[in-house]
Coordinates of C-alpha atoms and ligand atoms in Angstrom, one line a residue:
M12 CA 28.8 -12.2 3.0
R13 CA 26.8 -8.5 4.0
N14 CA 24.8 -8.4 6.6
L15 CA 21.3 -6.0 6.3
G16 CA 20.9 -4.2 9.6
V17 CA 17.4 -4.0 10.0
Y18 CA 15.5 -0.5 12.0
L19 CA 12.7 0.3 13.1
E20 CA 11.1 3.5 14.4
I21 CA 9.3 3.1 17.7
N22 CA 7.9 6.3 19.5
G23 CA 9.8 8.5 17.2
S24 CA 13.0 6.7 17.6
F25 CA 14.5 4.5 15.3
C26 CA 16.1 1.1 16.7
H27 CA 18.7 -1.5 15.7
V28 CA 15.7 -4.8 16.0
G29 CA 18.0 -7.0 14.1
N30 CA 20.2 -8.3 10.8
I31 CA 19.9 -10.0 7.5
V32 CA 23.0 -11.9 7.0
G33 CA 23.9 -14.1 3.8
N34 CA 26.2 -14.1 0.4
S35 CA 22.9 -13.3 -1.6
S36 CA 19.2 -13.6 -1.9
A37 CA 19.2 -16.8 -2.1
D38 CA 20.5 -18.0 2.0
A39 CA 20.7 -14.4 3.5
C40 CA 18.9 -15.3 6.7
F41 CA 16.9 -12.5 9.4
Q42 CA 17.9 -12.9 12.7
Y43 CA 16.1 -10.5 15.7
S44 CA 18.2 -9.1 17.1
K45 CA 19.2 -10.6 21.4
A46 CA 19.2 -7.5 23.0
Y47 CA 16.2 -6.1 21.2
L48 CA 15.5 -9.6 22.4
E49 CA 16.0 -8.3 26.2
S50 CA 14.4 -4.6 25.7
S51 CA 10.9 -4.9 27.0
D52 CA 9.0 -3.1 24.7
S53 CA 10.0 -5.5 21.9
H54 CA 7.2 -6.3 19.4
P55 CA 7.9 -8.6 16.3
I56 CA 8.0 -6.6 13.1
S57 CA 5.8 -9.5 11.3
I58 CA 2.7 -11.5 12.2
A59 CA 4.8 -14.0 9.6
L60 CA 7.9 -13.1 11.7
P61 CA 7.1 -13.4 15.9
L62 CA 9.9 -12.9 19.1
S63 CA 12.2 -15.3 18.9
G64 CA 16.4 -16.1 19.1
E65 CA 15.5 -18.3 15.8
I66 CA 17.5 -17.7 12.3
F67 CA 14.5 -16.8 10.3
S68 CA 14.7 -19.5 6.6
P69 CA 15.1 -17.4 4.0
E70 CA 12.2 -18.2 2.7
R71 CA 10.2 -16.7 5.5
T72 CA 12.6 -13.7 5.6
K73 CA 12.4 -13.3 1.4
N74 CA 8.9 -13.3 1.8
F75 CA 8.3 -10.5 4.5
F76 CA 11.3 -8.3 3.2
E77 CA 11.5 -8.5 -0.6
G78 CA 7.4 -7.9 -0.4
L79 CA 8.6 -3.7 0.7
L80 CA 10.0 -3.9 -2.8
P81 CA 8.8 -2.1 -5.9
E82 CA 7.3 -4.5 -8.5
G83 CA 7.2 -4.7 -12.4
F84 CA 8.4 -1.6 -14.3
S85 CA 9.6 0.3 -11.6
R86 CA 11.3 -2.4 -9.8
R87 CA 13.7 -3.9 -13.4
A88 CA 14.1 -0.4 -13.7
V89 CA 16.1 0.2 -10.1
A90 CA 18.1 -3.3 -10.6
D91 CA 19.4 -2.3 -14.2
W92 CA 20.6 1.2 -12.7
I93 CA 22.7 -0.7 -10.1
K94 CA 23.3 -3.0 -12.1
A95 CA 21.9 -6.7 -9.7
D96 CA 18.9 -8.8 -11.8
E97 CA 15.8 -8.0 -10.3
N98 CA 15.3 -11.1 -8.1
D99 CA 18.5 -10.1 -6.1
Y100 CA 16.2 -8.8 -4.3
L101 CA 18.7 -8.3 -1.1
S102 CA 20.7 -5.4 -3.5
I103 CA 17.6 -3.7 -4.6
L104 CA 16.8 -3.1 -0.8
A105 CA 20.1 -2.6 0.2
M106 CA 19.7 0.0 -2.4
L107 CA 16.1 1.8 -1.6
G108 CA 15.6 0.9 2.0
R109 CA 16.3 3.5 3.7
E110 CA 12.8 4.7 3.7
C111 CA 9.6 2.1 3.5
I112 CA 6.3 1.1 3.9
G113 CA 5.9 1.8 7.0
A114 CA 8.4 2.6 9.8
I115 CA 11.1 -0.1 8.8
K116 CA 14.5 1.0 8.2
I117 CA 17.8 -0.9 6.4
V118 CA 21.0 -0.5 6.5
E119 CA 23.7 -2.2 5.1
N120 CA 27.1 -3.0 7.0
G121 CA 29.1 0.4 5.6
N122 CA 26.9 2.4 4.0
K123 CA 27.2 5.9 4.9
E124 CA 24.3 7.4 6.0
E125 CA 23.3 11.1 4.0
E126 CA 22.3 14.1 6.2
D127 CA 18.5 14.2 6.8
G128 CA 16.6 17.1 4.7
Y129 CA 14.5 18.4 2.4
E130 CA 14.8 20.2 -0.4
L131 CA 12.1 21.9 -2.3
L132 CA 10.9 21.0 -6.3
S133 CA 9.5 23.2 -8.7
M134 CA 6.2 23.3 -9.9
D135 CA 8.4 22.1 -12.8
K136 CA 10.2 19.4 -11.0
V137 CA 6.6 18.1 -9.6
K138 CA 5.3 18.2 -14.0
E139 CA 8.1 16.4 -15.0
L140 CA 7.5 14.0 -12.6
A141 CA 3.4 13.5 -13.9
A142 CA 4.8 14.0 -17.5
E143 CA 8.0 11.6 -18.1
G144 CA 6.0 8.0 -17.0
A145 CA 8.4 5.3 -14.6
S146 CA 11.9 6.8 -15.9
R147 CA 11.7 9.7 -13.5
S148 CA 10.0 8.3 -11.0
T149 CA 12.6 5.8 -10.1
Q150 CA 15.2 8.4 -10.4
I151 CA 13.9 9.5 -7.4
L152 CA 13.2 6.7 -5.9
M153 CA 17.3 6.0 -6.1
E154 CA 18.1 10.0 -5.4
T155 CA 16.3 9.0 -2.2
H156 CA 16.9 5.1 -0.8
L157 CA 12.7 5.4 -0.8
S158 CA 10.6 1.2 -0.9
L159 CA 7.1 2.0 -2.1
A160 CA 5.9 -2.0 -2.4
G161 CA 3.4 -2.0 -5.5
A162 CA 3.8 -2.0 -9.5
S163 CA 2.8 1.9 -10.6
G164 CA 5.9 4.2 -10.3
K165 CA 5.1 6.3 -7.2
V166 CA 7.1 8.2 -4.5
G167 CA 7.3 9.8 -1.4
L168 CA 7.3 13.4 -1.5
Y169 CA 7.1 15.4 1.4
Y170 CA 4.1 17.8 1.0
D171 CA 4.2 20.9 3.2
E172 CA 0.4 22.7 3.2
P173 CA 0.7 26.0 4.4
S174 CA 2.8 26.7 1.3
G175 CA 1.5 23.7 -1.2
D176 CA 5.2 23.0 -1.7
W177 CA 6.6 19.9 -2.0
Y178 CA 10.0 18.4 -1.1
L179 CA 12.2 15.8 -2.2
P180 CA 12.9 14.0 1.8
K181 CA 17.5 13.5 2.2
G182 CA 18.4 10.9 4.5
N183 CA 16.0 9.6 6.4
A184 CA 14.0 12.6 6.6
P185 CA 10.5 11.5 6.2
S186 CA 8.2 11.7 3.5
T187 CA 4.2 12.6 4.3
H188 CA 2.9 11.7 0.5
I189 CA 2.8 9.0 -1.5
V190 CA 2.3 10.7 -5.5
K191 CA 1.5 8.0 -8.0
Q192 CA 2.0 8.8 -12.2
S193 CA -1.0 8.1 -14.3
H194 CA -0.8 5.3 -16.6
V195 CA 1.1 5.2 -19.9
R196 CA -0.9 2.3 -20.8
F197 CA -4.3 2.7 -18.8
S198 CA -6.4 6.5 -19.1
K199 CA -7.6 8.5 -16.6
M200 CA -6.1 6.1 -13.5
V201 CA -5.4 8.8 -11.2
L202 CA -9.2 10.1 -11.9
N203 CA -10.3 7.1 -11.8
E204 CA -7.9 6.1 -8.1
Q205 CA -9.2 9.5 -7.0
I206 CA -13.4 9.2 -7.5
C207 CA -13.3 6.1 -5.8
M208 CA -11.6 6.5 -2.9
L209 CA -13.9 9.9 -2.5
A210 CA -16.9 7.2 -3.1
A211 CA -15.6 4.4 -0.7
K212 CA -15.4 8.3 1.5
E213 CA -19.2 8.8 0.8
L214 CA -19.9 5.1 1.9
G215 CA -18.2 5.0 5.4
I216 CA -15.7 3.5 4.6
D217 CA -12.1 4.5 6.1
V218 CA -9.5 6.5 3.3
P219 CA -6.5 8.7 3.6
E220 CA -7.4 12.1 2.6
S221 CA -6.1 12.1 -0.7
F222 CA -6.6 14.9 -3.8
V223 CA -5.3 15.3 -7.3
I224 CA -2.0 17.6 -7.9
N225 CA -2.5 19.2 -10.9
T226 CA 0.1 20.4 -13.2
G227 CA -1.8 21.9 -16.4
I228 CA -5.3 21.6 -18.1
G229 CA -5.9 17.6 -16.0
E230 CA -4.9 16.0 -19.1
D231 CA -3.1 12.7 -18.0
S232 CA 0.1 13.6 -18.9
E233 CA -0.3 16.5 -16.6
I234 CA -1.8 14.8 -12.8
L235 CA -0.4 12.6 -10.4
Y236 CA -2.8 11.5 -7.2
A237 CA -1.5 12.0 -4.2
T238 CA -1.8 10.7 -0.5
K239 CA -1.5 11.6 2.5
R240 CA 0.7 8.8 4.4
Y241 CA -1.7 6.9 7.6
D242 CA 2.0 5.2 8.4
R243 CA 2.6 8.9 9.8
D244 CA 2.2 10.5 12.8
F245 CA 1.6 14.4 12.7
T246 CA 1.3 14.8 15.7
G247 CA 3.8 17.6 16.4
K248 CA 7.1 15.9 16.5
G249 CA 10.2 18.1 15.8
K250 CA 11.2 20.2 12.6
I251 CA 13.6 19.8 9.9
G252 CA 14.2 23.4 9.2
K253 CA 10.8 25.6 8.9
L254 CA 8.9 22.2 8.4
E255 CA 7.6 19.7 10.5
I256 CA 7.9 16.1 11.1
P257 CA 5.7 13.0 11.0
S258 CA 7.7 9.6 13.0
R259 CA 6.4 6.8 11.4
L260 CA 4.6 4.1 12.1
H261 CA 4.6 0.2 11.0
Q262 CA 1.8 -1.4 9.0
E263 CA 2.9 -4.6 7.0
D264 CA 0.7 -5.8 4.4
F265 CA -1.6 -9.6 4.7
A266 CA 0.7 -10.9 1.7
Q267 CA 4.0 -10.2 4.5
A268 CA 1.2 -11.2 7.3
L269 CA 0.6 -14.8 6.4
G270 CA 3.7 -15.1 5.1
I271 CA 3.1 -15.6 1.2
P272 CA 5.4 -14.4 -1.2
A273 CA 4.8 -11.5 -3.7
S274 CA 5.0 -13.4 -6.2
E275 CA 1.9 -15.4 -5.2
K276 CA -0.2 -12.6 -4.5
Y277 CA -3.5 -13.5 -6.6
E278 CA -4.8 -16.7 -5.3
K279 CA -4.8 -18.5 -8.1
T280 CA -6.5 -21.9 -7.1
N281 CA -7.9 -21.0 -4.1
S282 CA -5.7 -21.7 -0.6
G283 CA -8.1 -20.1 0.9
Y284 CA -6.3 -16.3 1.0
L285 CA -10.5 -15.4 2.1
R286 CA -10.7 -17.0 5.3
R287 CA -6.9 -17.2 6.3
M288 CA -7.1 -13.0 6.2
F289 CA -9.9 -13.2 8.8
E290 CA -8.5 -15.4 10.9
L291 CA -5.8 -13.3 11.8
I292 CA -7.2 -10.2 11.8
R293 CA -9.1 -12.5 14.4
R294 CA -6.5 -13.4 16.4
N295 CA -4.3 -10.2 16.2
C296 CA -6.4 -7.2 16.3
T297 CA -6.6 -4.2 18.9
D298 CA -10.3 -5.1 18.5
P299 CA -11.3 -7.7 15.4
I300 CA -15.3 -7.6 15.0
A301 CA -14.1 -3.6 14.1
A302 CA -11.6 -5.2 12.3
Q303 CA -13.5 -7.6 10.3
N304 CA -16.9 -5.4 9.7
K305 CA -14.0 -3.3 8.4
L306 CA -12.5 -5.6 6.2
W307 CA -15.2 -6.7 5.1
R308 CA -17.6 -3.4 3.9
L309 CA -13.6 -2.9 1.5
I310 CA -13.9 -6.0 -0.1
C311 CA -17.8 -5.5 -0.8
F312 CA -16.8 -1.7 -1.2
N313 CA -14.1 -3.2 -4.7
Y314 CA -16.4 -6.1 -6.1
L315 CA -20.0 -3.4 -6.5
I316 CA -17.2 -0.8 -8.5
G317 CA -15.3 -3.5 -10.1
N318 CA -11.2 -4.0 -8.8
T319 CA -10.7 -6.6 -9.9
D320 CA -6.7 -6.1 -8.9
C321 CA -7.6 -5.8 -4.9
H322 CA -4.8 -8.3 -4.2
I323 CA -3.3 -9.3 -0.8
K324 CA -1.0 -6.4 -0.4
N325 CA -3.3 -4.1 -1.2
Y326 CA -5.2 -4.8 2.7
S327 CA -2.7 -3.9 5.2
L328 CA -2.2 -3.9 9.2
L329 CA -1.3 -1.0 10.4
Y330 CA 0.2 -1.1 14.1
G331 CA 0.2 1.9 16.9
E332 CA 2.8 3.9 17.9
N333 CA 4.3 0.8 20.6
L334 CA 3.5 -1.4 18.0
K335 CA 1.3 -3.2 20.6
Q336 CA -2.1 -1.9 18.5
I337 CA -2.7 -3.6 15.6
S338 CA -5.8 -2.5 13.3
L339 CA -7.0 -2.3 9.9
A340 CA -5.3 0.1 7.5
P341 CA -7.4 3.0 5.7
A342 CA -7.8 1.3 1.8
Y343 CA -5.9 2.5 -0.7
D344 CA -5.3 1.8 -3.9
I345 CA -8.8 0.9 -5.2
V346 CA -8.9 1.6 -8.3
A347 CA -11.8 0.6 -10.5
T348 CA -10.0 -2.1 -13.2
G349 CA -12.9 -3.6 -14.4
V350 CA -13.4 -0.6 -17.1
Y351 CA -9.9 -1.4 -19.0
G352 CA -11.1 -4.9 -20.1
M353 CA -7.6 -6.3 -17.9
T354 CA -9.4 -9.4 -16.2
N355 CA -11.7 -11.2 -14.7
E356 CA -10.4 -12.8 -12.3
M357 CA -10.9 -11.4 -9.1
S358 CA -7.4 -11.8 -6.7
F359 CA -8.9 -14.2 -3.8
F360 CA -11.7 -16.5 -4.3
I361 CA -14.9 -15.2 -2.6
G362 CA -17.7 -17.9 -2.1
D363 CA -15.5 -19.9 -4.1
E364 CA -15.9 -17.8 -6.7
L365 CA -12.9 -15.9 -8.4
D366 CA -15.0 -15.0 -11.5
I367 CA -16.3 -11.3 -11.1
R368 CA -18.8 -12.3 -13.7
R369 CA -20.2 -14.6 -12.0
M370 CA -20.1 -13.2 -8.9
N371 CA -23.4 -12.1 -6.9
R372 CA -25.5 -11.8 -3.9
N373 CA -25.3 -14.5 -2.6
T374 CA -21.7 -14.9 -3.7
F375 CA -21.1 -13.0 -0.5
A376 CA -23.5 -15.0 1.4
N377 CA -22.2 -18.0 0.5
A378 CA -18.5 -16.3 1.9
S379 CA -19.5 -15.7 5.4
G380 CA -18.7 -19.7 7.1
E381 CA -15.1 -18.7 5.0
I382 CA -15.4 -14.9 6.6
G383 CA -16.2 -16.2 10.3
M384 CA -19.0 -13.9 10.1
T385 CA -23.1 -14.9 10.1
K386 CA -25.0 -14.7 7.1
N387 CA -27.4 -12.1 8.7
Q388 CA -23.8 -9.4 9.0
T389 CA -22.8 -10.6 5.5
L390 CA -25.4 -9.2 3.9
K391 CA -26.0 -6.7 5.8
I392 CA -23.2 -4.6 5.6
F393 CA -22.7 -5.7 1.5
D394 CA -26.2 -4.5 1.3
E395 CA -25.3 -1.1 2.8
V396 CA -22.7 -0.5 0.1
A397 CA -24.9 -1.9 -2.1
A398 CA -27.3 0.8 -2.0
G399 CA -25.7 3.8 -0.8
F400 CA -23.2 3.1 -3.9
E401 CA -25.1 4.6 -7.5
S402 CA -25.2 7.7 -5.5
A403 CA -22.3 7.5 -3.2
L404 CA -20.6 7.4 -7.2
S405 CA -22.2 10.5 -8.3
K406 CA -21.7 12.3 -5.7
A407 CA -17.6 11.8 -6.1
T408 CA -17.6 11.9 -9.8
E409 CA -19.6 16.0 -9.1
T410 CA -17.4 16.8 -6.5
L411 CA -14.1 15.8 -9.5
I412 CA -16.5 17.9 -12.1
A413 CA -16.6 20.9 -9.5
E414 CA -12.3 20.4 -9.3
G415 CA -12.2 21.1 -13.3
F416 CA -11.4 18.0 -13.6
Q417 CA -14.3 16.9 -16.8
G418 CA -12.0 14.2 -18.1
V419 CA -14.1 12.1 -15.2
T420 CA -16.8 12.3 -17.6
G421 CA -18.5 8.5 -18.7
L422 CA -15.6 7.0 -15.7
K423 CA -19.2 6.9 -13.5
E424 CA -20.7 5.0 -16.4
R425 CA -18.6 3.2 -17.6
I426 CA -18.2 1.5 -13.7
L427 CA -21.3 1.1 -12.9
E428 CA -21.5 -1.0 -16.5
T429 CA -18.0 -2.6 -15.6
G430 CA -18.8 -3.6 -11.9
G431 CA -20.6 -6.0 -9.6
Y432 CA -22.6 -3.5 -9.1
G433 CA -24.3 -4.6 -11.9
N434 CA -25.4 -7.7 -10.9
V435 CA -26.1 -7.1 -7.6
Ligands
ATP15 N1 -1.5 7.2 2.1 C1 -1.3 5.6 3.0 N2 -0.5 5.9 4.4 C2 0.8 4.8 4.0 N3 1.0 3.7 3.1 C3 0.5 4.2 1.6 C4 -0.3 5.1 1.5 N4 -1.4 4.8 -0.2 C5 -0.6 3.2 -0.1 N5 0.4 2.5 0.3 C6 0.9 1.3 0.6 O1 1.9 1.7 -0.2 C7 1.9 0.8 -1.1 C8 2.0 1.5 -2.0 O2 0.3 1.4 -2.7 P1 -0.1 1.0 -4.2 O3 -1.0 -0.4 -4.0 O4 -1.6 2.6 -4.6 O5 0.7 1.3 -5.5 P2 0.8 0.6 -6.6 O6 1.7 0.4 -7.2 O7 -0.5 1.0 -7.6 O8 0.1 -1.1 -6.0 P3 0.2 -2.3 -6.8 O9 0.8 -2.9 -7.7 O10 -1.0 -2.9 -6.2 O11 -1.0 -2.0 -8.3 C9 0.8 0.3 -0.3 O12 0.9 -1.5 -0.8 C10 0.8 0.6 0.3 O13 1.7 -0.6 1.4
MG16 MG1 -1.2 -1.9 -5.4

């Protein structure tokens, strides 16, 4: 029988919240511990796993915990490495769960914990990470026991801003940044993400700080996308050696919070994902009106840039330090995927439409019923984002060119051609 302890960092210290117990991934069940349930400041780790003494079914357990794991190539590589089946989420979680998205830590009974610390990475090592595709990043995930959701090659690193040095976290030491590699098949992915983040910021969308790490002359194989973790609190929480460490804040994505498996993150037939997302935030966010406006603004922006990969794991809820407050997390993974001509299908239905080519301002007006906002408010936000869109994109382009990333030239035009903006 396997037994994985689940811990959550609350106010800077790890607290045991429960265990996942079972013979295999097929029958493993999560249950909150009695002590956690009885403690005065316990809060659920997911909206889909409310506090109770119940033994959650294998499906509900898997929906939440598998949602913490990498997907696609990175996941297959980790599974191969530990000689597990890629569907055996429990084994992968036992291997990687030392640091996850948010504030969760998973430790299998009997596994020794390593000492906390940071290992300085030379710029050559950072360059290797940019150049080597997913294999080097997978090795780092294994070394750091770090689990980051999503399909692209990425690692969690510590960035010391004053010195500009990068470190590999060890033991329970937290990472401060998520660092993503370029994509071998899709060119200029790093610049694409950064241009979209800068444009979003220009339009008043809440985004974390991000920048491009250039280990050469800005070619795809030399650059990485770095984003400062919004699920880390940087207000002086102590030190490891000379390095200030942040504390962890909890987060969960909409697939986890709605109890939808990661494998169903794209809505194929209309099952009301959009309506369910808005109902969820209205019921659970501390400031529901702010959260719903923020979510809608972001959805409009993703349409305008032509981001067909804006599935329900690319929107998240962020918990406050004591887990009492819930807000919509800042925007992440906003990439104009339309420039690669991947698919014309958006990731969920909007106003009964999935195909981006058939969407326009009316589609967004028609969604007002589903999202529970008045038509006026729905369109006010859409029109605001659309009105400032081209100029925001131009400013973002200029910023990147000024930073020396000439590779961005042409991207703006492609985004304007291929995104929803062309139809508005
Ligand atoms: N700045 C950030 N702070 C905290 N968490 C973040 C940040 N950026 C991304 N994340 C988390 O990391 C996960 C992976 O990031 P991201 O979605 O960018 O990766 P991806 O591999 O490109 O995903 P996908 O499979 O959707 O293409 C996200 O689901 C999100 O929960
Ligand atoms: Mg993602």
